[in-house]
Amino acid sequence: MSRPPAGRLAALFGVLCLAFTGIGARLVLLQVRDAEAYEALARQQRVRRLELPAPRGTIYDRGGRQLALSLPARAVYANPGLIDRPERVARRLAPLLGARLPELRRLLRQDGSFVYLARAVDLSVARRIDELDLPGIGFLNETKRHYPGEELASQVLGFVGIDGEGLAGLELEYDRMLAGRAGDMVVEQDPNGRLIPYGEQRGTPPTPGRGLVLTIDADVQFRVEEALAEAVETNGARGGMAVVLDPATGDVLAMASNPTFDANRFRDTSNELTRNRPVTDVFEPGSVNKVITAAAALEDAIVRPGEVLWVPDRYQVGNRMFGDDEAHGTIPMTIGDIIGHSSNVGTILLAERLGADRLAAYLDRFGLGRETGIRFPGEEEGIVHPHDQWWQSSMGTIPIGQGIAVTLLQMASVYATVANGGVAVQPRFVLATGDDPSPRATIPVVQQRVVSSRTARLLRSILAYAVSDGTGKQAQIPGYWVAGKTGTARKPMEGTRGYSDEVIASFMGFAPVRTPRIVVAVLLDEPETVYGGVAAAPLFREIMQFTLTHLRVPAGEPVGPPPTAGGR
Amino acid sequence: MVFALLIVGFTVVFVAGAQALVTQSSIRISELEEQAERLATRSEILRLRVADLSSPDNIVRVAEDAGLVTPTAVRILRLSESSEGRATAGSNGTANEDALALKEGSGGSG
């Protein structure tokens, strides 16, 4: 056996050396120079950062019933690049997701590595999809907002968007508090998405959103919505609104607008229906505003309760003629008669004694022309011009509630002030924050005196007379003593000066008259029955009667009638 | 040599055993996580059910299905001035000086 030539051995050795040098060099490049990049690539493939959504806070009524709650849900997504047979996958997913087949097919065929197929899917549905074990289909954690009462207080509660952000109502106003803060978790997963045991797991837990306990009473709210819907239908009205307040605390026990909507289906609803109109829409109050003129007259002592004024049925102010609803000669009337029988001319005569500056000051003291501070998105402040910008005829219109615009909540607050002995209490929707449905510490009441308790007592007596003998007889409730005032205001024409033939009928009042516990303000928009006493007073009665009995308010005693002149 | 083989053998058995334990734990963790998720889902479904059943419209629907009706005439009973004594369950009883009497609200409105 001959030995291989030394040259060939040397060549082989050289080749081996070169090869090992190359391997060594590559090893150095991989392990030293590119080590960090490959390490990062490997981590990227197995380490995932998962977002942990924060559960949104629950909204409760004052009795601890859940009005809005969040449930865990899943977003279903696809990586179209990993799906071999989009047609087949679409056919299997469509019935589970309740999606249209062509749309699903389109999503599964599009370019890219991520596409949402459905959001806020129930956990049970997500589990059934997961059991199909379809490659390229994945899930993300998220939450889904649910409103068990559907239409119940929907305009007050508002709603949240698909990403859990408050879009309207209290959901928007208290979004930061309700939303909480999302957490995250870094984990190591295998290619099938399963956690690698003893792998890296670190992160920040989510901070759950805080709950809200509202002043709303779900039972009263439900009955108010029901009665409002019936009244709108019975009176052939375009719509209506109602507010129920506790005058001592400013608690809004109920607030409703009709027509309304289901908060679970807000995407199918026009924006028009989602507005919480008692806070966001203004109207000319009409005769219900006379209580402010009367309060100012009594507080400034420009008229005595028993003083007789001679009131004609027509009276000119500036270039406009004002008249009472019914023709009468010049008759004697006290302030009790004027408000009880809703005399426009009598109220204007009181306002003339008072003067524009004092009347304007009282409109402001009662909170007209500025927000109530209730904390609600889009609250309207109303329209009350400074008295130096008033027209000559404004001393005819404003005392009887025309030429100004207010929200229903503002007017309800005016009556709450009278009911509360002359002290205005800022209305509020939120009793407390947190998840204790029976909170011990509630948000403090904000209050301010507007008129003296004597003036408030006289007004209560006058408003009680308006119900027992005046224009508000249809608001009487058997067994209770009620005080209140009718209102019928013609609607201003849109885009031009002057008034249309359409009216707003309203009724506002409180009970029991001696120690008022409940204030109710109702309004019907363009009722066929026209007058506040006919259209709105029965609605007021329905709501007041239910609320008084539901809250087990004792009947109480009557108050003495105001002095009257017997002229009417 | 035998000693080295023993060491290698023990090491192999130890590693295999540890691996089996890890796998077993992993399966157990996975099962417990699934169970926790199932229970959480069940809890949420029940919470939702409670909320739906407690909503006033549902209560009214169930009450109407059970034949209940909203009262049309409400009678208000008013306590007389006397604050001590026993209440008598009569409806139109007049005030007795020593007994807490109930009388029907006289109606009307203030």
PDB file of N, CA, C and O in Angstrom, chain A residues 500-567:
ATOM      1  N   SER A 500     -94.609  80.120  16.371  1.00  0.00           N
ATOM      2  CA  SER A 500     -95.443  79.236  15.563  1.00  0.00           C
ATOM      3  C   SER A 500     -96.729  78.921  16.334  1.00  0.00           C
ATOM      4  O   SER A 500     -96.918  79.396  17.460  1.00  0.00           O
ATOM      5  N   ASP A 501     -97.589  78.123  15.750  1.00  0.00           N
ATOM      6  CA  ASP A 501     -98.821  77.728  16.443  1.00  0.00           C
ATOM      7  C   ASP A 501     -98.593  76.515  17.341  1.00  0.00           C
ATOM      8  O   ASP A 501     -99.474  76.117  18.090  1.00  0.00           O
ATOM      9  N   GLU A 502     -97.413  75.907  17.228  1.00  0.00           N
ATOM     10  CA  GLU A 502     -97.129  74.722  18.044  1.00  0.00           C
ATOM     11  C   GLU A 502     -96.797  75.157  19.473  1.00  0.00           C
ATOM     12  O   GLU A 502     -96.246  76.244  19.673  1.00  0.00           O
ATOM     13  N   VAL A 503     -97.149  74.309  20.430  1.00  0.00           N
ATOM     14  CA  VAL A 503     -96.911  74.686  21.832  1.00  0.00           C
ATOM     15  C   VAL A 503     -96.128  73.616  22.588  1.00  0.00           C
ATOM     16  O   VAL A 503     -96.020  72.465  22.146  1.00  0.00           O
ATOM     17  N   ILE A 504     -95.604  74.055  23.716  1.00  0.00           N
ATOM     18  CA  ILE A 504     -95.012  73.142  24.691  1.00  0.00           C
ATOM     19  C   ILE A 504     -95.884  73.225  25.941  1.00  0.00           C
ATOM     20  O   ILE A 504     -96.129  74.321  26.453  1.00  0.00           O
ATOM     21  N   ALA A 505     -96.396  72.099  26.377  1.00  0.00           N
ATOM     22  CA  ALA A 505     -97.245  72.062  27.574  1.00  0.00           C
ATOM     23  C   ALA A 505     -96.431  71.468  28.713  1.00  0.00           C
ATOM     24  O   ALA A 505     -95.766  70.449  28.537  1.00  0.00           O
ATOM     25  N   SER A 506     -96.474  72.139  29.858  1.00  0.00           N
ATOM     26  CA  SER A 506     -95.659  71.641  30.969  1.00  0.00           C
ATOM     27  C   SER A 506     -96.424  71.729  32.287  1.00  0.00           C
ATOM     28  O   SER A 506     -97.431  72.439  32.390  1.00  0.00           O
ATOM     29  N   PHE A 507     -95.927  71.001  33.256  1.00  0.00           N
ATOM     30  CA  PHE A 507     -96.452  71.115  34.614  1.00  0.00           C
ATOM     31  C   PHE A 507     -95.308  70.822  35.570  1.00  0.00           C
ATOM     32  O   PHE A 507     -94.553  69.864  35.373  1.00  0.00           O
ATOM     33  N   MET A 508     -95.192  71.683  36.583  1.00  0.00           N
ATOM     34  CA  MET A 508     -94.133  71.489  37.577  1.00  0.00           C
ATOM     35  C   MET A 508     -94.696  71.695  38.973  1.00  0.00           C
ATOM     36  O   MET A 508     -95.512  72.589  39.163  1.00  0.00           O
ATOM     37  N   GLY A 509     -94.266  70.872  39.869  1.00  0.00           N
ATOM     38  CA  GLY A 509     -94.777  71.028  41.221  1.00  0.00           C
ATOM     39  C   GLY A 509     -94.139  70.069  42.197  1.00  0.00           C
ATOM     40  O   GLY A 509     -93.165  69.378  41.859  1.00  0.00           O
ATOM     41  N   PHE A 510     -94.713  70.037  43.413  1.00  0.00           N
ATOM     42  CA  PHE A 510     -94.121  69.199  44.456  1.00  0.00           C
ATOM     43  C   PHE A 510     -95.182  68.734  45.438  1.00  0.00           C
ATOM     44  O   PHE A 510     -96.303  69.255  45.450  1.00  0.00           O
ATOM     45  N   ALA A 511     -94.833  67.760  46.251  1.00  0.00           N
ATOM     46  CA  ALA A 511     -95.740  67.214  47.266  1.00  0.00           C
ATOM     47  C   ALA A 511     -94.897  66.462  48.288  1.00  0.00           C
ATOM     48  O   ALA A 511     -93.773  66.052  47.988  1.00  0.00           O
ATOM     49  N   PRO A 512     -95.447  66.247  49.487  1.00  0.00           N
ATOM     50  CA  PRO A 512     -96.625  66.897  50.070  1.00  0.00           C
ATOM     51  C   PRO A 512     -96.324  68.375  50.311  1.00  0.00           C
ATOM     52  O   PRO A 512     -95.169  68.736  50.569  1.00  0.00           O
ATOM     53  N   VAL A 513     -97.337  69.186  50.260  1.00  0.00           N
ATOM     54  CA  VAL A 513     -97.093  70.624  50.178  1.00  0.00           C
ATOM     55  C   VAL A 513     -96.451  71.199  51.451  1.00  0.00           C
ATOM     56  O   VAL A 513     -95.641  72.122  51.382  1.00  0.00           O
ATOM     57  N   ARG A 514     -96.767  70.653  52.629  1.00  0.00           N
ATOM     58  CA  ARG A 514     -96.214  71.235  53.859  1.00  0.00           C
ATOM     59  C   ARG A 514     -94.734  70.869  54.042  1.00  0.00           C
ATOM     60  O   ARG A 514     -93.923  71.728  54.420  1.00  0.00           O
ATOM     61  N   THR A 515     -94.409  69.647  53.772  1.00  0.00           N
ATOM     62  CA  THR A 515     -93.000  69.215  53.858  1.00  0.00           C
ATOM     63  C   THR A 515     -92.645  68.473  52.561  1.00  0.00           C
ATOM     64  O   THR A 515     -92.631  67.244  52.533  1.00  0.00           O
ATOM     65  N   PRO A 516     -92.355  69.233  51.520  1.00  0.00           N
ATOM     66  CA  PRO A 516     -92.183  68.601  50.195  1.00  0.00           C
ATOM     67  C   PRO A 516     -91.047  67.583  50.170  1.00  0.00           C
ATOM     68  O   PRO A 516     -89.945  67.843  50.669  1.00  0.00           O
ATOM     69  N   ARG A 517     -91.345  66.418  49.629  1.00  0.00           N
ATOM     70  CA  ARG A 517     -90.329  65.368  49.491  1.00  0.00           C
ATOM     71  C   ARG A 517     -89.957  65.121  48.031  1.00  0.00           C
ATOM     72  O   ARG A 517     -88.868  64.626  47.741  1.00  0.00           O
ATOM     73  N   ILE A 518     -90.902  65.421  47.138  1.00  0.00           N
ATOM     74  CA  ILE A 518     -90.683  65.097  45.730  1.00  0.00           C
ATOM     75  C   ILE A 518     -91.031  66.299  44.854  1.00  0.00           C
ATOM     76  O   ILE A 518     -92.063  66.937  45.062  1.00  0.00           O
ATOM     77  N   VAL A 519     -90.167  66.577  43.885  1.00  0.00           N
ATOM     78  CA  VAL A 519     -90.467  67.577  42.854  1.00  0.00           C
ATOM     79  C   VAL A 519     -90.569  66.847  41.517  1.00  0.00           C
ATOM     80  O   VAL A 519     -89.710  66.019  41.203  1.00  0.00           O
ATOM     81  N   VAL A 520     -91.611  67.147  40.776  1.00  0.00           N
ATOM     82  CA  VAL A 520     -91.765  66.538  39.446  1.00  0.00           C
ATOM     83  C   VAL A 520     -91.943  67.653  38.421  1.00  0.00           C
ATOM     84  O   VAL A 520     -92.719  68.593  38.645  1.00  0.00           O
ATOM     85  N   ALA A 521     -91.212  67.570  37.330  1.00  0.00           N
ATOM     86  CA  ALA A 521     -91.368  68.508  36.214  1.00  0.00           C
ATOM     87  C   ALA A 521     -91.578  67.690  34.948  1.00  0.00           C
ATOM     88  O   ALA A 521     -90.780  66.789  34.659  1.00  0.00           O
ATOM     89  N   VAL A 522     -92.665  67.982  34.233  1.00  0.00           N
ATOM     90  CA  VAL A 522     -92.935  67.231  32.995  1.00  0.00           C
ATOM     91  C   VAL A 522     -93.211  68.206  31.855  1.00  0.00           C
ATOM     92  O   VAL A 522     -93.648  69.342  32.082  1.00  0.00           O
ATOM     93  N   LEU A 523     -92.962  67.762  30.659  1.00  0.00           N
ATOM     94  CA  LEU A 523     -93.150  68.603  29.481  1.00  0.00           C
ATOM     95  C   LEU A 523     -93.565  67.732  28.299  1.00  0.00           C
ATOM     96  O   LEU A 523     -93.007  66.649  28.101  1.00  0.00           O
ATOM     97  N   LEU A 524     -94.558  68.200  27.551  1.00  0.00           N
ATOM     98  CA  LEU A 524     -94.960  67.508  26.325  1.00  0.00           C
ATOM     99  C   LEU A 524     -94.734  68.452  25.150  1.00  0.00           C
ATOM    100  O   LEU A 524     -95.152  69.617  25.199  1.00  0.00           O
ATOM    101  N   ASP A 525     -94.089  67.959  24.132  1.00  0.00           N
ATOM    102  CA  ASP A 525     -93.729  68.763  22.970  1.00  0.00           C
ATOM    103  C   ASP A 525     -94.816  68.627  21.898  1.00  0.00           C
ATOM    104  O   ASP A 525     -95.068  67.531  21.403  1.00  0.00           O
ATOM    105  N   GLU A 526     -95.439  69.737  21.595  1.00  0.00           N
ATOM    106  CA  GLU A 526     -96.477  69.810  20.562  1.00  0.00           C
ATOM    107  C   GLU A 526     -97.619  68.809  20.790  1.00  0.00           C
ATOM    108  O   GLU A 526     -97.960  68.012  19.902  1.00  0.00           O
ATOM    109  N   PRO A 527     -98.237  68.851  21.975  1.00  0.00           N
ATOM    110  CA  PRO A 527     -99.382  67.944  22.178  1.00  0.00           C
ATOM    111  C   PRO A 527    -100.611  68.471  21.430  1.00  0.00           C
ATOM    112  O   PRO A 527    -100.790  69.682  21.318  1.00  0.00           O
ATOM    113  N   GLU A 528    -101.443  67.556  20.964  1.00  0.00           N
ATOM    114  CA  GLU A 528    -102.677  67.985  20.286  1.00  0.00           C
ATOM    115  C   GLU A 528    -103.633  68.610  21.294  1.00  0.00           C
ATOM    116  O   GLU A 528    -104.474  69.417  20.947  1.00  0.00           O
ATOM    117  N   THR A 529    -103.484  68.212  22.562  1.00  0.00           N
ATOM    118  CA  THR A 529    -104.362  68.726  23.609  1.00  0.00           C
ATOM    119  C   THR A 529    -103.943  70.111  24.122  1.00  0.00           C
ATOM    120  O   THR A 529    -104.620  70.691  24.967  1.00  0.00           O
ATOM    121  N   VAL A 530    -102.874  70.647  23.636  1.00  0.00           N
ATOM    122  CA  VAL A 530    -102.379  72.012  23.814  1.00  0.00           C
ATOM    123  C   VAL A 530    -102.062  72.435  25.249  1.00  0.00           C
ATOM    124  O   VAL A 530    -100.911  72.639  25.581  1.00  0.00           O
ATOM    125  N   TYR A 531    -103.058  72.605  26.132  1.00  0.00           N
ATOM    126  CA  TYR A 531    -102.799  73.279  27.401  1.00  0.00           C
ATOM    127  C   TYR A 531    -102.077  72.402  28.428  1.00  0.00           C
ATOM    128  O   TYR A 531    -102.337  71.202  28.523  1.00  0.00           O
ATOM    129  N   GLY A 532    -101.188  73.072  29.193  1.00  0.00           N
ATOM    130  CA  GLY A 532    -100.417  72.362  30.206  1.00  0.00           C
ATOM    131  C   GLY A 532    -101.298  71.657  31.222  1.00  0.00           C
ATOM    132  O   GLY A 532    -101.024  70.546  31.654  1.00  0.00           O
ATOM    133  N   GLY A 533    -102.418  72.344  31.591  1.00  0.00           N
ATOM    134  CA  GLY A 533    -103.316  71.773  32.586  1.00  0.00           C
ATOM    135  C   GLY A 533    -103.999  70.511  32.095  1.00  0.00           C
ATOM    136  O   GLY A 533    -104.302  69.605  32.856  1.00  0.00           O
ATOM    137  N   VAL A 534    -104.243  70.456  30.789  1.00  0.00           N
ATOM    138  CA  VAL A 534    -104.934  69.301  30.212  1.00  0.00           C
ATOM    139  C   VAL A 534    -103.936  68.221  29.804  1.00  0.00           C
ATOM    140  O   VAL A 534    -104.121  67.033  30.081  1.00  0.00           O
ATOM    141  N   ALA A 535    -102.861  68.663  29.160  1.00  0.00           N
ATOM    142  CA  ALA A 535    -101.921  67.700  28.581  1.00  0.00           C
ATOM    143  C   ALA A 535    -100.927  67.173  29.611  1.00  0.00           C
ATOM    144  O   ALA A 535    -100.721  65.961  29.715  1.00  0.00           O
ATOM    145  N   ALA A 536    -100.324  68.089  30.370  1.00  0.00           N
ATOM    146  CA  ALA A 536     -99.186  67.692  31.194  1.00  0.00           C
ATOM    147  C   ALA A 536     -99.551  67.368  32.641  1.00  0.00           C
ATOM    148  O   ALA A 536     -98.887  66.543  33.272  1.00  0.00           O
ATOM    149  N   ALA A 537    -100.608  68.010  33.166  1.00  0.00           N
ATOM    150  CA  ALA A 537    -100.941  67.792  34.583  1.00  0.00           C
ATOM    151  C   ALA A 537    -101.266  66.324  34.899  1.00  0.00           C
ATOM    152  O   ALA A 537    -100.809  65.804  35.922  1.00  0.00           O
ATOM    153  N   PRO A 538    -102.027  65.625  34.034  1.00  0.00           N
ATOM    154  CA  PRO A 538    -102.279  64.207  34.345  1.00  0.00           C
ATOM    155  C   PRO A 538    -100.990  63.371  34.370  1.00  0.00           C
ATOM    156  O   PRO A 538    -100.877  62.439  35.174  1.00  0.00           O
ATOM    157  N   LEU A 539    -100.055  63.712  33.520  1.00  0.00           N
ATOM    158  CA  LEU A 539     -98.763  63.002  33.524  1.00  0.00           C
ATOM    159  C   LEU A 539     -98.021  63.271  34.828  1.00  0.00           C
ATOM    160  O   LEU A 539     -97.464  62.358  35.461  1.00  0.00           O
ATOM    161  N   PHE A 540     -98.035  64.553  35.245  1.00  0.00           N
ATOM    162  CA  PHE A 540     -97.435  64.924  36.532  1.00  0.00           C
ATOM    163  C   PHE A 540     -98.053  64.091  37.650  1.00  0.00           C
ATOM    164  O   PHE A 540     -97.358  63.536  38.502  1.00  0.00           O
ATOM    165  N   ARG A 541     -99.409  64.011  37.621  1.00  0.00           N
ATOM    166  CA  ARG A 541    -100.114  63.292  38.684  1.00  0.00           C
ATOM    167  C   ARG A 541     -99.702  61.815  38.725  1.00  0.00           C
ATOM    168  O   ARG A 541     -99.411  61.268  39.788  1.00  0.00           O
ATOM    169  N   GLU A 542     -99.636  61.200  37.552  1.00  0.00           N
ATOM    170  CA  GLU A 542     -99.254  59.784  37.477  1.00  0.00           C
ATOM    171  C   GLU A 542     -97.889  59.556  38.117  1.00  0.00           C
ATOM    172  O   GLU A 542     -97.690  58.651  38.922  1.00  0.00           O
ATOM    173  N   ILE A 543     -96.945  60.396  37.724  1.00  0.00           N
ATOM    174  CA  ILE A 543     -95.563  60.231  38.199  1.00  0.00           C
ATOM    175  C   ILE A 543     -95.470  60.536  39.696  1.00  0.00           C
ATOM    176  O   ILE A 543     -94.857  59.793  40.463  1.00  0.00           O
ATOM    177  N   MET A 544     -96.112  61.637  40.106  1.00  0.00           N
ATOM    178  CA  MET A 544     -96.045  62.029  41.516  1.00  0.00           C
ATOM    179  C   MET A 544     -96.705  60.978  42.401  1.00  0.00           C
ATOM    180  O   MET A 544     -96.147  60.590  43.440  1.00  0.00           O
ATOM    181  N   GLN A 545     -97.848  60.484  41.978  1.00  0.00           N
ATOM    182  CA  GLN A 545     -98.567  59.496  42.796  1.00  0.00           C
ATOM    183  C   GLN A 545     -97.735  58.228  42.973  1.00  0.00           C
ATOM    184  O   GLN A 545     -97.596  57.700  44.071  1.00  0.00           O
ATOM    185  N   PHE A 546     -97.145  57.767  41.869  1.00  0.00           N
ATOM    186  CA  PHE A 546     -96.329  56.554  41.969  1.00  0.00           C
ATOM    187  C   PHE A 546     -95.136  56.789  42.893  1.00  0.00           C
ATOM    188  O   PHE A 546     -94.827  55.967  43.764  1.00  0.00           O
ATOM    189  N   THR A 547     -94.465  57.931  42.715  1.00  0.00           N
ATOM    190  CA  THR A 547     -93.245  58.186  43.493  1.00  0.00           C
ATOM    191  C   THR A 547     -93.547  58.309  44.981  1.00  0.00           C
ATOM    192  O   THR A 547     -92.828  57.756  45.823  1.00  0.00           O
ATOM    193  N   LEU A 548     -94.617  59.018  45.294  1.00  0.00           N
ATOM    194  CA  LEU A 548     -94.979  59.187  46.712  1.00  0.00           C
ATOM    195  C   LEU A 548     -95.287  57.842  47.364  1.00  0.00           C
ATOM    196  O   LEU A 548     -94.822  57.559  48.474  1.00  0.00           O
ATOM    197  N   THR A 549     -96.054  57.004  46.665  1.00  0.00           N
ATOM    198  CA  THR A 549     -96.420  55.718  47.270  1.00  0.00           C
ATOM    199  C   THR A 549     -95.225  54.769  47.274  1.00  0.00           C
ATOM    200  O   THR A 549     -95.014  54.038  48.241  1.00  0.00           O
ATOM    201  N   HIS A 550     -94.441  54.804  46.220  1.00  0.00           N
ATOM    202  CA  HIS A 550     -93.266  53.923  46.154  1.00  0.00           C
ATOM    203  C   HIS A 550     -92.279  54.243  47.277  1.00  0.00           C
ATOM    204  O   HIS A 550     -91.693  53.340  47.878  1.00  0.00           O
ATOM    205  N   LEU A 551     -92.105  55.540  47.552  1.00  0.00           N
ATOM    206  CA  LEU A 551     -91.163  55.942  48.604  1.00  0.00           C
ATOM    207  C   LEU A 551     -91.842  56.020  49.976  1.00  0.00           C
ATOM    208  O   LEU A 551     -91.235  56.464  50.943  1.00  0.00           O
ATOM    209  N   ARG A 552     -93.103  55.604  50.024  1.00  0.00           N
ATOM    210  CA  ARG A 552     -93.875  55.570  51.278  1.00  0.00           C
ATOM    211  C   ARG A 552     -93.845  56.919  51.995  1.00  0.00           C
ATOM    212  O   ARG A 552     -93.529  57.028  53.180  1.00  0.00           O
ATOM    213  N   VAL A 553     -94.135  57.956  51.238  1.00  0.00           N
ATOM    214  CA  VAL A 553     -94.169  59.303  51.815  1.00  0.00           C
ATOM    215  C   VAL A 553     -95.514  59.501  52.495  1.00  0.00           C
ATOM    216  O   VAL A 553     -96.559  59.292  51.872  1.00  0.00           O
ATOM    217  N   PRO A 554     -95.528  59.889  53.789  1.00  0.00           N
ATOM    218  CA  PRO A 554     -96.800  60.132  54.470  1.00  0.00           C
ATOM    219  C   PRO A 554     -97.573  61.275  53.813  1.00  0.00           C
ATOM    220  O   PRO A 554     -96.968  62.176  53.223  1.00  0.00           O
ATOM    221  N   ALA A 555     -98.888  61.206  53.927  1.00  0.00           N
ATOM    222  CA  ALA A 555     -99.727  62.177  53.221  1.00  0.00           C
ATOM    223  C   ALA A 555     -99.483  63.614  53.685  1.00  0.00           C
ATOM    224  O   ALA A 555     -99.504  64.545  52.887  1.00  0.00           O
ATOM    225  N   GLY A 556     -99.276  63.835  54.968  1.00  0.00           N
ATOM    226  CA  GLY A 556     -99.015  65.188  55.461  1.00  0.00           C
ATOM    227  C   GLY A 556    -100.287  66.010  55.569  1.00  0.00           C
ATOM    228  O   GLY A 556    -101.397  65.518  55.337  1.00  0.00           O
ATOM    229  N   GLU A 557    -100.120  67.257  55.941  1.00  0.00           N
ATOM    230  CA  GLU A 557    -101.257  68.150  56.172  1.00  0.00           C
ATOM    231  C   GLU A 557    -101.274  69.255  55.126  1.00  0.00           C
ATOM    232  O   GLU A 557    -100.245  69.579  54.544  1.00  0.00           O
ATOM    233  N   PRO A 558    -102.456  69.876  54.918  1.00  0.00           N
ATOM    234  CA  PRO A 558    -102.515  70.972  53.945  1.00  0.00           C
ATOM    235  C   PRO A 558    -101.901  72.248  54.507  1.00  0.00           C
ATOM    236  O   PRO A 558    -101.629  72.337  55.702  1.00  0.00           O
ATOM    237  N   VAL A 559    -101.703  73.228  53.642  1.00  0.00           N
ATOM    238  CA  VAL A 559    -101.298  74.560  54.102  1.00  0.00           C
ATOM    239  C   VAL A 559    -102.494  75.479  53.880  1.00  0.00           C
ATOM    240  O   VAL A 559    -103.367  75.191  53.054  1.00  0.00           O
ATOM    241  N   GLY A 560    -102.514  76.574  54.621  1.00  0.00           N
ATOM    242  CA  GLY A 560    -103.618  77.516  54.460  1.00  0.00           C
ATOM    243  C   GLY A 560    -103.582  78.159  53.085  1.00  0.00           C
ATOM    244  O   GLY A 560    -102.504  78.348  52.517  1.00  0.00           O
ATOM    245  N   PRO A 561    -104.735  78.489  52.526  1.00  0.00           N
ATOM    246  CA  PRO A 561    -104.753  79.111  51.199  1.00  0.00           C
ATOM    247  C   PRO A 561    -104.224  80.543  51.262  1.00  0.00           C
ATOM    248  O   PRO A 561    -104.288  81.179  52.327  1.00  0.00           O
ATOM    249  N   PRO A 562    -103.727  81.066  50.175  1.00  0.00           N
ATOM    250  CA  PRO A 562    -103.267  82.464  50.183  1.00  0.00           C
ATOM    251  C   PRO A 562    -104.479  83.391  50.167  1.00  0.00           C
ATOM    252  O   PRO A 562    -105.571  82.970  49.779  1.00  0.00           O
ATOM    253  N   PRO A 563    -104.287  84.644  50.573  1.00  0.00           N
ATOM    254  CA  PRO A 563    -105.412  85.586  50.473  1.00  0.00           C
ATOM    255  C   PRO A 563    -105.837  85.733  49.015  1.00  0.00           C
ATOM    256  O   PRO A 563    -104.988  85.794  48.125  1.00  0.00           O
ATOM    257  N   THR A 564    -107.136  85.721  48.772  1.00  0.00           N
ATOM    258  CA  THR A 564    -107.631  85.901  47.403  1.00  0.00           C
ATOM    259  C   THR A 564    -108.630  87.044  47.394  1.00  0.00           C
ATOM    260  O   THR A 564    -109.211  87.394  48.431  1.00  0.00           O
ATOM    261  N   ALA A 565    -108.865  87.607  46.198  1.00  0.00           N
ATOM    262  CA  ALA A 565    -109.754  88.769  46.091  1.00  0.00           C
ATOM    263  C   ALA A 565    -111.135  88.372  45.589  1.00  0.00           C
ATOM    264  O   ALA A 565    -112.053  89.181  45.582  1.00  0.00           O
ATOM    265  N   GLY A 566    -111.249  87.136  45.153  1.00  0.00           N
ATOM    266  CA  GLY A 566    -112.553  86.657  44.695  1.00  0.00           C
ATOM    267  C   GLY A 566    -113.012  87.296  43.409  1.00  0.00           C
ATOM    268  O   GLY A 566    -114.187  87.284  43.064  1.00  0.00           O
ATOM    269  N   GLY A 567    -112.054  87.874  42.681  1.00  0.00           N
ATOM    270  CA  GLY A 567    -112.418  88.528  41.418  1.00  0.00           C
ATOM    271  C   GLY A 567    -112.632  87.564  40.284  1.00  0.00           C
ATOM    272  O   GLY A 567    -113.107  87.943  39.228  1.00  0.00           O
TER     273      GLY A 567
END
